[in-house]
Amino acid sequence: MRASRLLSLLLLLQTRGRMTATELAGELEVSIRTVYRDVEALSSAGVPVYADRGPAGGYQLLDGYRTRLNGLTAQEASSLFLAALPGPAAELGLGELAANAELKLLAALPPEPRSHATRMRERFHMDVPGWYRDADETPFLADVAEAVWEQRPIRMTYRRWGPREVVRLAQPYGLVLKGGTWYLVAAADGGGPRTYRVSRIVTAEILDGRFERPEGFDLSAFWRDYSAEFRARMHTGHALVRVAPEATKMLRYAVGAEIVDTALADAEPPDERGWTTLLLPTESTRHAHWLLLRMGADIEVLEPPELRAMMTETAAGLRDLYGSRGEPGEGV
C-alpha cells in the first residue's frame, strides 16, 4: 500500500509541478504528517524532491527529473482500454491518433498487462447513444474541439428552438458528451458560460487570436451544477398518484428511475391493498398525462384535478373505442 502511495506522490509531483503538503494529502487521502514521512522516504531513496518554504512554497522535483517507471498493473492497463471511446474520438477528429496511441501502449506493456488489455478490448464495447435514437449529426464538432483546445474564439450560427437562428461570438471552454449528445460550454457575447448543443451549430468559423479561460473554471463542476439546475427548472409541477403493488418497476421505466426512487424514499408505507401513494415531479400536465398513460390501470392520479380529468377523459375514450361491438377500425 505504501509503495503504491509513494509512486502516486512521485507521479503527482512529476505531472503537476509544485504542490503543498495539504494538496498532496488531499489527493492521496492521507494526513499531512503522512505526506511528510513519504517525502522523506522518497528523498532517502534518491529521488530529488525538495521543499520551498513560505506561503507560496511546496514540494517539487528537481528540474529535468523524470521517472521512467512503467508500473501499470494488468487491471490498470485494462481500465485504460475500457475508458477509450473510439466513436467519440473519431467524431472529434482524433480517431487515428487514438488508434495509434492504443497500439503504442499495447507495444509498451509487459505480456500480462497486454493480455488483459487485449481481452478487455475484445469483450467490452461501449455504445454511447441511448436506445431508439440515433447519434446527432455534428459536422462542426472537430472545428469546435480545435477551438476549445487552442483557446480560440469562434463565430457560430446557432439554431435555437423555434426554429430561429442567431449568431454568437463565443469563447469555448469545453465539450461534454451526455448520452450520445455533444454539448459545448462557452461564454458568448460577453456573458457567462452557457451550454449549446453542437448538432444545432449551423456554421462555425474559428477566429484569430486567443482568449483566457476564467481562472479556476471547472468544467465538471459547471456541468454538475447545470444538470441539477436544469432538472429543477424542468420539473415545475407535481402529481400525486397511487401505484399498484409490483408496478413501481414499470413506473421507474415510464418516468425515470431517479424520480421514482426519490419519491419512494419519502413515501408512506403501502395501504391495506398494497398500493403506494407517491408525489412525482412533472414537467407539465400534458407531459405527465402522456407518461402516466403507459401505466394503464396500475396507477391512479389523485392530483392535480386537471391531470386527473385528462386521465378520466382518455380512459373514457378508450372504453368507448374498445367497447364497441363493431369490427376493428369502425369506431363507435
XYZ file of C-alpha atoms in Angstrom:
332
model
C 0.000 0.000 0.000
C 2.744 2.469 0.951
C 4.778 1.664 -2.165
C 1.745 2.466 -4.324
C 1.220 5.725 -2.413
C 4.860 6.731 -2.838
C 4.567 6.118 -6.569
C 1.383 8.197 -6.697
C 3.082 11.031 -4.824
C 6.039 10.946 -7.207
C 3.789 10.985 -10.272
C 1.729 13.859 -8.853
C 4.838 15.975 -8.444
C 6.064 14.992 -11.881
C 2.815 15.889 -13.661
C 1.682 18.930 -11.669
C 4.896 20.537 -10.507
C 4.990 22.249 -7.117
C 2.329 21.053 -4.659
C 1.810 21.857 -0.989
C 1.623 19.184 1.691
C -2.062 19.995 2.110
C -2.735 19.483 -1.604
C -0.831 16.203 -1.624
C -2.672 15.000 1.473
C -5.997 15.766 -0.212
C -5.077 13.957 -3.407
C -3.698 10.908 -1.604
C -6.398 10.935 1.121
C -3.856 10.785 3.944
C -2.771 13.088 6.754
C -0.247 15.880 6.267
C 2.074 14.061 8.689
C 1.967 11.023 6.380
C 2.948 13.259 3.442
C 5.966 14.499 5.420
C 7.073 10.916 6.059
C 6.526 9.864 2.440
C 8.532 12.806 1.074
C 11.353 11.940 3.463
C 11.227 8.321 2.239
C 11.490 9.439 -1.382
C 14.440 11.666 -0.580
C 16.188 8.781 1.231
C 15.640 6.637 -1.866
C 17.484 9.177 -4.018
C 14.539 10.975 -5.574
C 15.484 14.691 -5.897
C 12.419 16.172 -4.169
C 12.870 19.389 -2.199
C 10.702 21.888 -0.353
C 10.264 25.635 -0.820
C 9.419 27.460 2.400
C 6.893 30.264 2.768
C 3.236 30.860 1.845
C 3.826 30.106 -1.838
C 6.078 27.149 -1.135
C 5.581 23.426 -1.509
C 7.283 20.284 -2.678
C 8.659 19.807 -6.175
C 11.120 17.693 -8.105
C 14.487 18.918 -9.320
C 14.133 20.483 -12.776
C 14.580 17.913 -15.508
C 13.987 14.878 -13.308
C 11.604 12.368 -14.871
C 10.826 8.926 -13.618
C 10.613 6.209 -16.257
C 8.523 3.830 -14.224
C 6.290 1.547 -16.289
C 4.336 0.160 -13.355
C 0.908 -0.374 -14.925
C -0.837 -3.360 -13.386
C -2.929 -5.662 -15.538
C -6.105 -4.149 -14.123
C -4.897 -0.567 -14.699
C -3.966 -1.325 -18.291
C -7.358 -2.941 -18.846
C -9.173 0.089 -17.459
C -7.414 2.350 -19.961
C -8.846 0.384 -22.859
C -12.277 0.226 -21.231
C -12.199 4.024 -20.897
C -11.290 4.501 -24.555
C -14.252 5.541 -26.702
C -13.337 5.109 -30.379
C -16.636 6.589 -31.575
C -16.334 9.943 -29.773
C -12.609 10.080 -30.581
C -13.417 9.732 -34.261
C -16.109 12.411 -34.007
C -13.524 14.770 -32.541
C -11.177 14.042 -35.432
C -8.847 12.036 -33.185
C -9.706 8.516 -34.336
C -6.359 7.795 -35.995
C -4.410 9.341 -33.121
C -6.355 7.300 -30.582
C -5.722 4.107 -32.546
C -2.002 4.875 -32.782
C -1.837 5.626 -29.056
C -3.540 2.313 -28.318
C -1.022 0.422 -30.450
C 1.912 2.154 -28.750
C 0.507 1.436 -25.313
C -0.004 -2.221 -26.169
C 3.538 -2.482 -27.510
C 4.967 -0.914 -24.351
C 3.121 -3.171 -21.917
C 4.637 -6.334 -20.476
C 2.989 -9.611 -21.558
C 0.492 -9.998 -18.685
C -0.985 -6.468 -18.745
C -1.021 -6.606 -22.554
C -3.038 -9.820 -22.441
C -5.556 -8.293 -20.016
C -5.895 -5.146 -22.120
C -6.456 -7.130 -25.315
C -9.160 -9.251 -23.679
C -10.836 -6.103 -22.360
C -10.975 -4.630 -25.862
C -12.312 -7.898 -27.312
C -15.023 -8.440 -24.697
C -16.369 -4.985 -23.839
C -17.874 -2.442 -26.203
C -19.346 0.976 -25.398
C -22.283 2.234 -27.446
C -22.938 5.742 -26.141
C -26.307 6.773 -27.696
C -29.450 5.503 -25.983
C -31.947 3.072 -27.470
C -34.483 4.275 -30.047
C -32.414 7.264 -31.049
C -29.523 7.914 -33.373
C -26.468 9.948 -32.554
C -26.664 13.618 -33.504
C -25.172 14.860 -36.745
C -22.307 17.138 -35.697
C -20.462 18.379 -38.816
C -18.699 21.171 -36.882
C -17.630 19.126 -33.850
C -13.982 18.865 -34.949
C -13.795 22.641 -35.515
C -15.333 23.336 -32.121
C -12.952 20.873 -30.475
C -9.973 22.604 -32.089
C -11.190 25.979 -30.815
C -11.625 24.528 -27.310
C -8.125 23.066 -27.303
C -6.391 26.107 -28.787
C -8.452 28.648 -26.776
C -9.546 30.347 -29.982
C -12.822 32.294 -30.249
C -15.405 31.135 -32.762
C -18.239 32.803 -34.610
C -21.130 30.394 -34.930
C -24.650 30.425 -36.281
C -26.814 28.557 -33.806
C -30.308 27.180 -34.379
C -32.432 27.826 -31.330
C -35.824 26.349 -30.576
C -38.419 27.785 -32.843
C -36.558 27.244 -35.139
C -34.678 30.531 -35.063
C -31.052 31.127 -35.977
C -28.795 33.513 -34.067
C -25.137 34.453 -34.478
C -22.908 34.112 -31.443
C -19.299 35.206 -30.849
C -18.210 32.551 -28.379
C -15.258 31.636 -26.204
C -15.399 27.825 -25.991
C -14.411 26.441 -22.572
C -15.083 22.739 -23.066
C -17.101 19.897 -24.605
C -19.360 17.435 -22.775
C -20.678 14.135 -24.145
C -24.009 13.326 -22.470
C -25.928 10.229 -23.541
C -24.502 10.353 -27.071
C -25.131 14.086 -27.446
C -22.301 16.630 -27.590
C -22.686 19.944 -25.744
C -20.416 22.982 -25.977
C -19.842 25.028 -22.831
C -18.931 28.555 -23.905
C -19.220 32.207 -22.957
C -20.891 34.221 -25.700
C -21.210 37.930 -26.411
C -19.649 38.988 -23.121
C -21.859 36.825 -20.892
C -21.105 33.923 -18.590
C -20.762 30.273 -19.613
C -23.784 28.624 -21.223
C -24.448 25.328 -22.988
C -25.014 24.812 -26.706
C -25.996 21.586 -28.400
C -23.315 21.014 -31.031
C -25.748 19.439 -33.503
C -27.579 22.785 -33.702
C -24.487 24.689 -34.830
C -25.231 25.648 -38.449
C -21.908 27.356 -39.226
C -18.675 27.722 -37.265
C -15.640 29.889 -38.000
C -12.501 29.796 -35.861
C -11.255 33.361 -35.394
C -7.764 34.753 -34.933
C -6.332 35.396 -31.503
C -6.686 33.566 -28.215
C -8.841 34.122 -25.155
C -8.031 33.450 -21.498
C -10.120 30.861 -19.700
C -11.548 32.111 -16.389
C -9.161 31.267 -13.581
C -10.420 28.286 -11.630
C -13.136 27.318 -14.131
C -14.016 23.651 -13.524
C -15.867 22.042 -16.432
C -17.032 19.034 -14.385
C -18.344 21.237 -11.570
C -20.090 23.552 -14.042
C -21.809 20.627 -15.757
C -22.865 19.103 -12.438
C -24.433 22.383 -11.307
C -26.018 22.984 -14.710
C -27.558 19.495 -14.736
C -29.048 19.977 -11.272
C -30.431 23.393 -12.244
C -31.832 22.001 -15.491
C -33.678 19.207 -13.685
C -35.093 21.666 -11.145
C -36.179 24.040 -13.924
C -37.691 21.226 -15.971
C -39.835 19.778 -13.166
C -42.011 22.714 -12.145
C -45.146 20.783 -11.112
C -46.167 17.705 -9.120
C -48.582 14.812 -9.477
C -49.960 12.824 -6.537
C -50.531 9.234 -7.647
C -51.365 5.802 -6.280
C -49.318 2.922 -7.696
C -50.400 -0.718 -7.699
C -48.301 -3.394 -5.995
C -45.367 -4.595 -8.096
C -45.879 -1.667 -10.523
C -43.080 0.607 -9.309
C -40.597 -1.148 -11.607
C -42.698 -0.177 -14.621
C -43.117 3.329 -13.207
C -39.327 3.696 -12.985
C -39.175 2.921 -16.699
C -42.069 5.240 -17.549
C -40.980 8.408 -15.729
C -37.342 7.801 -14.720
C -35.616 5.762 -12.036
C -34.151 8.739 -10.173
C -37.544 10.458 -9.890
C -39.353 7.343 -8.665
C -36.632 6.299 -6.224
C -36.617 9.772 -4.654
C -40.410 9.709 -4.344
C -40.361 6.208 -2.826
C -37.853 7.333 -0.188
C -40.347 9.988 1.007
C -43.489 7.841 0.652
C -45.682 6.420 3.410
C -45.990 2.612 3.711
C -48.401 0.935 1.251
C -52.097 0.810 2.164
C -54.021 -2.367 3.015
C -54.314 -3.220 -0.692
C -50.586 -2.752 -1.238
C -50.946 0.485 -3.231
C -48.317 3.190 -2.645
C -49.018 6.923 -2.787
C -46.221 8.954 -4.405
C -45.623 12.627 -5.122
C -43.916 12.833 -8.525
C -42.315 15.974 -10.020
C -43.631 16.753 -13.504
C -42.655 18.959 -16.442
C -46.236 19.851 -17.374
C -49.743 18.458 -17.097
C -49.756 17.275 -20.696
C -46.348 15.623 -20.421
C -47.344 13.864 -17.187
C -50.564 12.680 -18.895
C -48.540 11.162 -21.732
C -46.088 9.439 -19.382
C -48.588 8.050 -16.883
C -50.952 6.662 -19.532
C -48.356 3.978 -20.164
C -49.060 2.594 -16.704
C -52.621 1.666 -17.661
C -54.769 0.607 -14.685
C -51.724 0.207 -12.420
C -51.766 3.884 -11.477
C -54.404 6.347 -10.272
C -53.873 10.100 -10.458
C -55.207 11.879 -7.372
C -53.940 15.404 -8.005
C -53.850 17.888 -9.666
C -57.527 17.945 -10.718
C -56.737 18.910 -14.332
C -54.424 15.919 -14.766
C -56.983 13.565 -13.217
C -59.619 14.987 -15.573
C -57.373 14.361 -18.592
C -56.746 10.770 -17.487
C -60.504 10.237 -16.956
C -61.334 11.641 -20.381
C -58.733 9.431 -22.075
C -59.911 6.342 -20.190
C -63.499 7.059 -21.268
C -62.412 7.442 -24.875
C -60.548 4.129 -24.758
C -63.553 2.412 -23.222
C -65.795 3.738 -25.994
C -63.278 2.778 -28.673
C -62.603 -0.777 -27.483
C -66.049 -1.398 -26.006
C -67.847 -1.035 -29.338
C -69.193 -4.189 -30.932
C -68.091 -3.256 -34.424
C -65.109 -4.589 -36.283
C -61.641 -3.093 -35.656
C -61.390 0.302 -37.310
C -65.120 1.051 -37.257
C -65.014 3.142 -34.074
C -68.187 3.818 -32.111
